[in-house]
Short mmCIF file of C-alpha atoms in Angstrom, two decimals:
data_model
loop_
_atom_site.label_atom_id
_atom_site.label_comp_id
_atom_site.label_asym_id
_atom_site.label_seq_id
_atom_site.Cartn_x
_atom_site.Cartn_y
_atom_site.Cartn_z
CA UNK V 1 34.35 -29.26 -18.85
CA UNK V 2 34.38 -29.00 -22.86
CA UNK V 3 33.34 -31.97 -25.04
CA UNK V 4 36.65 -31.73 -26.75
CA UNK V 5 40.23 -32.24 -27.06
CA UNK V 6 43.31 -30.01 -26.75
CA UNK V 7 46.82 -30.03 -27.86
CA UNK V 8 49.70 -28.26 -26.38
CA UNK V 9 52.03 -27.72 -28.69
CA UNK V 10 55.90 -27.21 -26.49
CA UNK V 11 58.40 -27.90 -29.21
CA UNK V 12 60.03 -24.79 -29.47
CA UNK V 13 63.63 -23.97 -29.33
CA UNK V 14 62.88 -20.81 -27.17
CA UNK V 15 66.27 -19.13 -28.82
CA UNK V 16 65.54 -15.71 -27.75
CA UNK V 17 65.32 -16.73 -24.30
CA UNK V 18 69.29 -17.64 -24.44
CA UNK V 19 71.23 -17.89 -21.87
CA UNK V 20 68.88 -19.06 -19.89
CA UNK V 21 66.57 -21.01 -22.65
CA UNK V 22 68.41 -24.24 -23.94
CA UNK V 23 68.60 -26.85 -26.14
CA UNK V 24 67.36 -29.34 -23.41
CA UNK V 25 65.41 -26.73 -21.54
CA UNK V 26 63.81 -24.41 -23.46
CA UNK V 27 61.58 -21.55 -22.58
CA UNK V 28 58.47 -23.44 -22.17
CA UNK V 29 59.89 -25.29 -19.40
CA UNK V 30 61.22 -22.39 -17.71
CA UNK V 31 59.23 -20.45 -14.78
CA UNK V 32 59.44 -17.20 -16.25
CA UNK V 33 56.03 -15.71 -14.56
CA UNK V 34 56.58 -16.22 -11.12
CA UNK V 35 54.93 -18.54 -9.07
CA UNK V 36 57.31 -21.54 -9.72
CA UNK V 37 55.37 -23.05 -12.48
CA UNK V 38 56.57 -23.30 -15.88
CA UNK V 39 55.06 -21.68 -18.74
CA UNK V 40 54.15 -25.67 -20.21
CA UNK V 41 52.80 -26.56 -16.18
CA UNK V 42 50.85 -23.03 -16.58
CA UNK V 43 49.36 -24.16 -19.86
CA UNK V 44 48.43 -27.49 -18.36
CA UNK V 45 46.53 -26.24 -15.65
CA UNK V 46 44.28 -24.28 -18.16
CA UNK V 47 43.80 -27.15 -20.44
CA UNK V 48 42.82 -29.28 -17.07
CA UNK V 49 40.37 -27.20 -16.19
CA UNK V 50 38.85 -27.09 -19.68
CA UNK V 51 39.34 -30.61 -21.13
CA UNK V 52 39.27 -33.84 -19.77
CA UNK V 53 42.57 -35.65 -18.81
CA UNK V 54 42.21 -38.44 -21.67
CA UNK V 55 41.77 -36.04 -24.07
CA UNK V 56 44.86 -33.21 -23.53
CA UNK V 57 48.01 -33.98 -25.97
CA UNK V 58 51.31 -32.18 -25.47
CA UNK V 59 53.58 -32.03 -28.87
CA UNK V 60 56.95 -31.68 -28.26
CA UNK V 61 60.32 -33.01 -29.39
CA UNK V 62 62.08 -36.13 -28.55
CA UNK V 63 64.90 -34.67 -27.28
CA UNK V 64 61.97 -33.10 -24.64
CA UNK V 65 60.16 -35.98 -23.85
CA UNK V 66 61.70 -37.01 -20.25
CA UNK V 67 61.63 -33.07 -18.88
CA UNK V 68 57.90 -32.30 -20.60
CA UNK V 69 57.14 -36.25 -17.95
CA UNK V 70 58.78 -34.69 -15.12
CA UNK V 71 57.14 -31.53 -15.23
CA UNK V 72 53.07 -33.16 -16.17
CA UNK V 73 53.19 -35.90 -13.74
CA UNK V 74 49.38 -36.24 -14.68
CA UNK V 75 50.01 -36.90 -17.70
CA UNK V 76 50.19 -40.35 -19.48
CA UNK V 77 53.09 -41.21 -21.40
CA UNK V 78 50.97 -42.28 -24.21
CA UNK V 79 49.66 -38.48 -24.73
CA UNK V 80 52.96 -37.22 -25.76
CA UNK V 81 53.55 -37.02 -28.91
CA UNK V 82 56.73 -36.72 -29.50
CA UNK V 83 58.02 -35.42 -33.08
CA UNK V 84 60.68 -36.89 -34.50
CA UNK V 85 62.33 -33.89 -36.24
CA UNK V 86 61.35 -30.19 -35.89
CA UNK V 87 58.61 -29.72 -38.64
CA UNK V 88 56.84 -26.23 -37.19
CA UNK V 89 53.13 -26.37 -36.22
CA UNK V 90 51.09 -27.88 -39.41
CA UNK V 91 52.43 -31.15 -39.03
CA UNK V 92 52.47 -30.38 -35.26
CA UNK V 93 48.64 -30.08 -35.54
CA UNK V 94 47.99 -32.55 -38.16
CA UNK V 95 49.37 -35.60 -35.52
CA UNK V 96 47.36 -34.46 -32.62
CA UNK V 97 43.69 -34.06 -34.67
CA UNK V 98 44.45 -37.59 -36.39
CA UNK V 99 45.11 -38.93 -33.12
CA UNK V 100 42.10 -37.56 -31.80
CA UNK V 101 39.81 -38.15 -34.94
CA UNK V 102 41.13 -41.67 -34.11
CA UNK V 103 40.59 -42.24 -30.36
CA UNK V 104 37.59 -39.83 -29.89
CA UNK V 105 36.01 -39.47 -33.38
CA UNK V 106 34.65 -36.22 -35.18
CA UNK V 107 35.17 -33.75 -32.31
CA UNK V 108 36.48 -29.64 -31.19
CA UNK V 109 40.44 -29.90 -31.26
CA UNK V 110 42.05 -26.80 -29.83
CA UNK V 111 45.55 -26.36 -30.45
CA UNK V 112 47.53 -24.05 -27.96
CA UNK V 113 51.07 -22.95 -27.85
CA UNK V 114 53.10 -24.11 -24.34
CA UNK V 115 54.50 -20.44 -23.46
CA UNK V 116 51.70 -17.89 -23.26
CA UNK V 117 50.72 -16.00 -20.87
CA UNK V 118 46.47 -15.97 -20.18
CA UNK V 119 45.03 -13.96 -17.22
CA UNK V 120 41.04 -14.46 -16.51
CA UNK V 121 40.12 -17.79 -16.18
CA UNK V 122 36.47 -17.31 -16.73
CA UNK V 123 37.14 -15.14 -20.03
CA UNK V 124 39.90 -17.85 -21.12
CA UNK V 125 36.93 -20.79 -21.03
CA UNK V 126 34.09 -18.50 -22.42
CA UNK V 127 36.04 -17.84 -25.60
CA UNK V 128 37.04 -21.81 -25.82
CA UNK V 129 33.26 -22.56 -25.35
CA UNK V 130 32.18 -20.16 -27.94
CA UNK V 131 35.06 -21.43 -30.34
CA UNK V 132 33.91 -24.82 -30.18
CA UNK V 133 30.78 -24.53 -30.72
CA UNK V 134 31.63 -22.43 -33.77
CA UNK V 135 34.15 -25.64 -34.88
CA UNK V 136 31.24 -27.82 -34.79
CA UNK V 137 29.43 -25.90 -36.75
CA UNK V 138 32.45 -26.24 -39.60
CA UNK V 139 34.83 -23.42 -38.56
CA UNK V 140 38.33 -22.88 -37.91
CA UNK V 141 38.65 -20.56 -35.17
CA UNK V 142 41.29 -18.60 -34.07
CA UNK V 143 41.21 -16.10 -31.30
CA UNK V 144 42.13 -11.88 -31.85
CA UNK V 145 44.05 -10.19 -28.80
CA UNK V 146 42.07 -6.68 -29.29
CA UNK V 147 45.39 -4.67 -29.60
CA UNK V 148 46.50 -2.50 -26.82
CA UNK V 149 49.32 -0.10 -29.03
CA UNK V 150 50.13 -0.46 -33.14
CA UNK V 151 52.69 -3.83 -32.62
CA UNK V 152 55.10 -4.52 -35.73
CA UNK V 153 55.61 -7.86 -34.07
CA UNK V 154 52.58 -9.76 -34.42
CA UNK V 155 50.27 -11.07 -37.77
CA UNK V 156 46.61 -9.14 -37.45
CA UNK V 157 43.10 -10.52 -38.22
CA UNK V 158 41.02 -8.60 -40.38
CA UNK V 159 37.34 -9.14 -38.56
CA UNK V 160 34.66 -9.19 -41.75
CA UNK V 161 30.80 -9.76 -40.86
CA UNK V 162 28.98 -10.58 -37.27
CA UNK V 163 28.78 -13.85 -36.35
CA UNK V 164 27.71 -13.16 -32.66
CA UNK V 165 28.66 -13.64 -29.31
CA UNK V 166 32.25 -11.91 -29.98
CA UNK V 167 32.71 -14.18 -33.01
CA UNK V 168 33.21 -12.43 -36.70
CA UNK V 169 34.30 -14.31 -40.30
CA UNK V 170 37.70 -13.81 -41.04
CA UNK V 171 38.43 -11.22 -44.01
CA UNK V 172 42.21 -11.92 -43.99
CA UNK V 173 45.13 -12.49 -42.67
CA UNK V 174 48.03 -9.50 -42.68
CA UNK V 175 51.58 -9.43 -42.25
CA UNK V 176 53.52 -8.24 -39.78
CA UNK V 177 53.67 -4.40 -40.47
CA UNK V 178 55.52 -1.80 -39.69
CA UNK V 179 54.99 0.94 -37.54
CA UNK V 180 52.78 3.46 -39.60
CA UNK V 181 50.76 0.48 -41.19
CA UNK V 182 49.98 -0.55 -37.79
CA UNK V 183 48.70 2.72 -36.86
CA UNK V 184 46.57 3.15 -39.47
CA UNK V 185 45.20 -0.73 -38.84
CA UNK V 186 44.35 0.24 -35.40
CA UNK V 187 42.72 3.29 -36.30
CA UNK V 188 41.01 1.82 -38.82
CA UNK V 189 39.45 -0.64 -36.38
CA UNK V 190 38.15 -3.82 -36.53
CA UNK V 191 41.33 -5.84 -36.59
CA UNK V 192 43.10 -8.16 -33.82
CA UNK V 193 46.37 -10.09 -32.84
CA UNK V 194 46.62 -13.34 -34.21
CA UNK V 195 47.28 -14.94 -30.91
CA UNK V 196 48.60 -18.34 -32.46
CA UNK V 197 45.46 -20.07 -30.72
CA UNK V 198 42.95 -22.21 -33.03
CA UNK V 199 39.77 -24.71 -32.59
CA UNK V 200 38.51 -26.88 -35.10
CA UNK V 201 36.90 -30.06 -35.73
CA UNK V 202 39.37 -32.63 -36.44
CA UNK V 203 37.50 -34.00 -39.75
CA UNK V 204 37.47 -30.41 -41.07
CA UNK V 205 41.61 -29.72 -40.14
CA UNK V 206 42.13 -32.89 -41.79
CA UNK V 207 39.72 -32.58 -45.55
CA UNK V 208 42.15 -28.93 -44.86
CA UNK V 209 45.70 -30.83 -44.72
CA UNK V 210 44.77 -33.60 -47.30
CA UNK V 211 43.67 -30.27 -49.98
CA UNK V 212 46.71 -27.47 -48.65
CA UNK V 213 49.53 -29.65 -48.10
CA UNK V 214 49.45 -33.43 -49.68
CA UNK V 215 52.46 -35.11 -47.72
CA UNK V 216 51.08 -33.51 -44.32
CA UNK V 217 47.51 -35.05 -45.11
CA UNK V 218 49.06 -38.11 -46.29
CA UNK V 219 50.58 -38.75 -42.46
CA UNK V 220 47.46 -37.21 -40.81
CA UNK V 221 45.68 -40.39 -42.83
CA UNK V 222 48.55 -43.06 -41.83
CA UNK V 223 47.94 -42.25 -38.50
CA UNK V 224 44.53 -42.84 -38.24
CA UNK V 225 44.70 -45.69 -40.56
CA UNK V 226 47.67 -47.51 -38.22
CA UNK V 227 45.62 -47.49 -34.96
CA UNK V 228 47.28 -46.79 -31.26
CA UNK V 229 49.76 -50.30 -32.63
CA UNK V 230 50.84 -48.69 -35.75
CA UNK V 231 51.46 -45.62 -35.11
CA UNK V 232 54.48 -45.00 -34.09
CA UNK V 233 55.68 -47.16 -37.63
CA UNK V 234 53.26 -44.15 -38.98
CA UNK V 235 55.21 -41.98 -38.01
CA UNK V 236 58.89 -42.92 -38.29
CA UNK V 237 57.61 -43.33 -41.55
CA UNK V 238 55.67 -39.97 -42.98
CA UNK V 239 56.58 -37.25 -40.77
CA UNK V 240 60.04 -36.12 -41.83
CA UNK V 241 58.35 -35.89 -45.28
CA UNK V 242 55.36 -33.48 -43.87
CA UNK V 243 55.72 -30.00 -45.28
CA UNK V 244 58.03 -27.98 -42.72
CA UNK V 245 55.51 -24.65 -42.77
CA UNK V 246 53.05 -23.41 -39.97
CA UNK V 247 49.31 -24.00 -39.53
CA UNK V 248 49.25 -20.31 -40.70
CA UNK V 249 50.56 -20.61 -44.08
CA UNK V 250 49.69 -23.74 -44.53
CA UNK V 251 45.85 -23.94 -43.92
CA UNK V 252 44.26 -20.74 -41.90
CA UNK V 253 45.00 -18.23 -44.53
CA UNK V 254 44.05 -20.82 -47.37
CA UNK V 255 41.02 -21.89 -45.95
CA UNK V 256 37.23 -21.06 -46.02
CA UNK V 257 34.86 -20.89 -43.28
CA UNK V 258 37.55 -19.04 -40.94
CA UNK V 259 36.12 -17.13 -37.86
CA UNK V 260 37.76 -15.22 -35.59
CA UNK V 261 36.61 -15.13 -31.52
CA UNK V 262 37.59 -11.85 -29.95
CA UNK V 263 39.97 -12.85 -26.78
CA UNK V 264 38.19 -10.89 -23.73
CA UNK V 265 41.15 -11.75 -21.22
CA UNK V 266 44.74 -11.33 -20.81
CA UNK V 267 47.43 -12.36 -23.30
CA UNK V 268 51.10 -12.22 -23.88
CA UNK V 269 52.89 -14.61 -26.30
CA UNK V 270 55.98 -14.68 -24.02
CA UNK V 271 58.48 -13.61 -27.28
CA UNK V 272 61.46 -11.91 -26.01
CA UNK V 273 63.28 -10.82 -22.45
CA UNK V 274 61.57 -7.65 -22.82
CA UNK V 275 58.05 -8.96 -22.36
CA UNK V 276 58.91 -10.49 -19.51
CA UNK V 277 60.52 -7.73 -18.17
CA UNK V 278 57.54 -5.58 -18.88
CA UNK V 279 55.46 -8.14 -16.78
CA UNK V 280 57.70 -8.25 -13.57
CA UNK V 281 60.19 -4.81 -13.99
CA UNK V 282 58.76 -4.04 -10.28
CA UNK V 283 59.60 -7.36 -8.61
CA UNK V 284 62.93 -7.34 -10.43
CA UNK V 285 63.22 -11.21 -10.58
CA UNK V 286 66.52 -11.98 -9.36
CA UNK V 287 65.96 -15.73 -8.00
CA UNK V 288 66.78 -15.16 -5.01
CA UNK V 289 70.50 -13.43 -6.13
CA UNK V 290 71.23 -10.35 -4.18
CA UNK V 291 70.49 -7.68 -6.38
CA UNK V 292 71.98 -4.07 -6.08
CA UNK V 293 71.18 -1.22 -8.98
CA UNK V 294 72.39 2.24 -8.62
CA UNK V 295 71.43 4.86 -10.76
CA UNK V 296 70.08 2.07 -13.14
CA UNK V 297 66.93 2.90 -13.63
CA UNK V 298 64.18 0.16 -15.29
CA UNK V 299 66.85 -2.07 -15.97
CA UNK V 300 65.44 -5.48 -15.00
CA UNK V 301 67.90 -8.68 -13.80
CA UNK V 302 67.17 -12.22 -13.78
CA UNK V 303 69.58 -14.70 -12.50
CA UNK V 304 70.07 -18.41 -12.43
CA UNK V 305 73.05 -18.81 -10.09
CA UNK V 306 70.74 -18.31 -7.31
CA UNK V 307 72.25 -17.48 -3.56
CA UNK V 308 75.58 -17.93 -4.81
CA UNK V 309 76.95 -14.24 -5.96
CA UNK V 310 76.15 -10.39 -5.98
CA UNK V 311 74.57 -8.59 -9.40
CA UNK V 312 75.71 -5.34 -9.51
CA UNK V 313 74.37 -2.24 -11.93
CA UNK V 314 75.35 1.10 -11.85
CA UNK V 315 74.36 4.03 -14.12
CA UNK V 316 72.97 1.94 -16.57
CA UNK V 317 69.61 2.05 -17.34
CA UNK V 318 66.87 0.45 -19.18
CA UNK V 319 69.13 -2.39 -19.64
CA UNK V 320 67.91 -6.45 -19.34
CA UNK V 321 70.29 -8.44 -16.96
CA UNK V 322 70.35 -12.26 -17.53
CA UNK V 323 73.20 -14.32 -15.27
CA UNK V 324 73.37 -17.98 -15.62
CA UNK V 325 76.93 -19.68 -14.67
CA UNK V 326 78.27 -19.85 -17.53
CA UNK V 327 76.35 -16.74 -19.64
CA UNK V 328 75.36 -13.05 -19.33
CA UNK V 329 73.39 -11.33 -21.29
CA UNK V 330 73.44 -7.52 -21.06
CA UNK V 331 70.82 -5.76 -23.71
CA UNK V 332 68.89 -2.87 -24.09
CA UNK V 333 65.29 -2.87 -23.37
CA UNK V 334 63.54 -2.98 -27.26
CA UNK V 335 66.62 -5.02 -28.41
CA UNK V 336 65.65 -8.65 -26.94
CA UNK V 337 64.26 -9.85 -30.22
CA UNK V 338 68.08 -9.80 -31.03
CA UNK V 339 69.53 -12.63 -28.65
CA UNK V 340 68.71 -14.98 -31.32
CA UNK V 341 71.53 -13.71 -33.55
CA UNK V 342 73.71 -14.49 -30.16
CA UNK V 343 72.78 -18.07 -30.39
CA UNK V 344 73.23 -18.29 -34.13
CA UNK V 345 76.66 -16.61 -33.79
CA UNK V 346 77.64 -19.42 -30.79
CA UNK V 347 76.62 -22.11 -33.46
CA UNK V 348 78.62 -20.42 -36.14
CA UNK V 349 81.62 -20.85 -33.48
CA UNK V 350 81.03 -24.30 -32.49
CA UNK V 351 80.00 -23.57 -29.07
CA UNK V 352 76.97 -25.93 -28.79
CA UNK V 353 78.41 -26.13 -25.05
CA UNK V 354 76.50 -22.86 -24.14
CA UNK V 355 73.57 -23.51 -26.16
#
């Protein structure tokens, strides 16, 4: 067990996860791995066996509170934090290390996102051990996925100079690039996959917030200032006003002292159909839907409507299959980043109904 505290940050909207991903039920909440545990219960069960119980926040929205209870039994009501409007991951981060500043004092704070995928338990908790012990030395850590092909999707960490144990400073951050940029990057060596993942010590992330973005350190403050009775005035107060920006922009590639801890286990961030397709194409999930294909080959379906009607595809192949019952989704595998343009279009229409 760590001497520190960890936030789960599950406030997503999980758009490209439509028809299946909701307003009220978005992808972190959804079993999409098998197993029958949610991507926010899988996430919980890591932090559990890292962190102690009193010290595990989940961040989430309002509208998310009940469902994020129901699904974390465990869980005290009191260590949900739940943000009143969407703000992205700064001011995400900034409530849970004032909250922990506050209850625990100077102390490790890792912050992870609610719909990853980690495989290697033992490789998962080295890394967070190493991390923290580089936090309390005054870094901000985040962790590189060694990449596996040149990906246009992700951010990459450029690794600078040794700081042992799988640990390096952080040269800089770079864009998401395209194809041949991301070639040469691999070949070049030495870089990684921002993975989204961070430790740091919670007086350092906030001296960060109060310098990088004022209004964001100016709740951070309020909260610790108001106590467990004030805070929730602290924060119907100050957080609408925090800067709407992630932890990205907004501190790790302004800061100094970054390092980077080199992720020795498995890692997907979960960001479209066709990673999870990738995962399970042989088991086909179908939830329990009879599933015939014909001449359809790696085309992957997933259905909701469970036991209650027959998915047919024929002669069409590497194709994603979503049913719920009242959406399909039919797209071509490499085209699931797209579904989010479905869901803006269905706004455009006024069909909040289906979203």
């Amino acid at each position: 067990m760590l001497d520190a505290s960890c936030a789960i940050m599950a406030g997503g909207a999980g758009t490209r996860f439509w028809p299946l991903s909701r307003y009220d039920r978005p992808k972190q909440l959804l079993a999409l791995g098998g197993g029958g545990r949610s991507l926010l219960q899988l996430a919980w069960d890591r932090a559990r066996a890292l962190f102690p119980l009193e010290r595990i926040l989940v961040v989430t929205g309002e509208r998310l509170v009940e469902a994020v209870a129901e699904q974390l039994p465990e869980l005290p009501r009191s260590q949900i934090l739940a943000e009143p409007v969407p703000r992205s991951t700064a001011p995400c981060i900034a409530w849970a290390a004032a909250r922990a500043h506050r209850d625990f004092g100077e102390g490790a704070l890792a912050a992870v996102p609610s719909d990853q995928w980690i495989e290697g338990e033992a490789a998962y908790g080295a890394a967070f051990a190493r991390a923290a012990s580089l936090a309390r030395e005054g870094w901000i850590v985040t962790f590189g996925i060694p990449p596996s092909r040149p990906e246009t999707g992700f951010g990459y960490v450029q690794a600078g100079a040794a700081l042992g144990d799988d640990a390096f400073a952080v040269a800089r951050f770079l864009e998401k690039p395209d194809r041949e940029r991301a070639e040469r990057l691999i070949a070049g060596g030495g870089v990684f996959w921002n993975s989204g993942m961070f430790v740091f010590s919670t007086g350092r992330m906030l001296e960060e917030l109060r310098a990088r973005l004022p209004e964001t350190g100016r709740f951070a403050d309020a909260v610790v200032a108001a106590g467990a009775a004030g805070e929730a005035r602290a924060v119907a107060a100050r957080f609408a006003g925090c800067e709407a920006i992630s932890i990205d922009y907004g501190v790790m590639e302004r800061a100094e002292r970054v390092a980077v801890v080199a992720a020795r286990f498995g890692w997907s961030d979960v960001g479209s159909w066709d990673a999870v397709a990738e995962r399970g194409a042989a088991e086909a999930a179908s939830g329990g839907v009879l599933v015939v294909c014909r001449d359809a080959p790696g085309t992957w379906v997933r259905s909701a409507a469970a036991g209650r009607k027959v998915v047919a595809v024929v002669g069409v192949g590497d194709a994603i299959v979503v049913d719920t019952d009242d959406a399909l989704l039919v797209c071509r595998r490499g085209s699931s980043q797209e579904v989010r343009a479905v869901v803006e279009e269905l706004k455009a229409r006024g069909r909040g109904d289906l979203l």
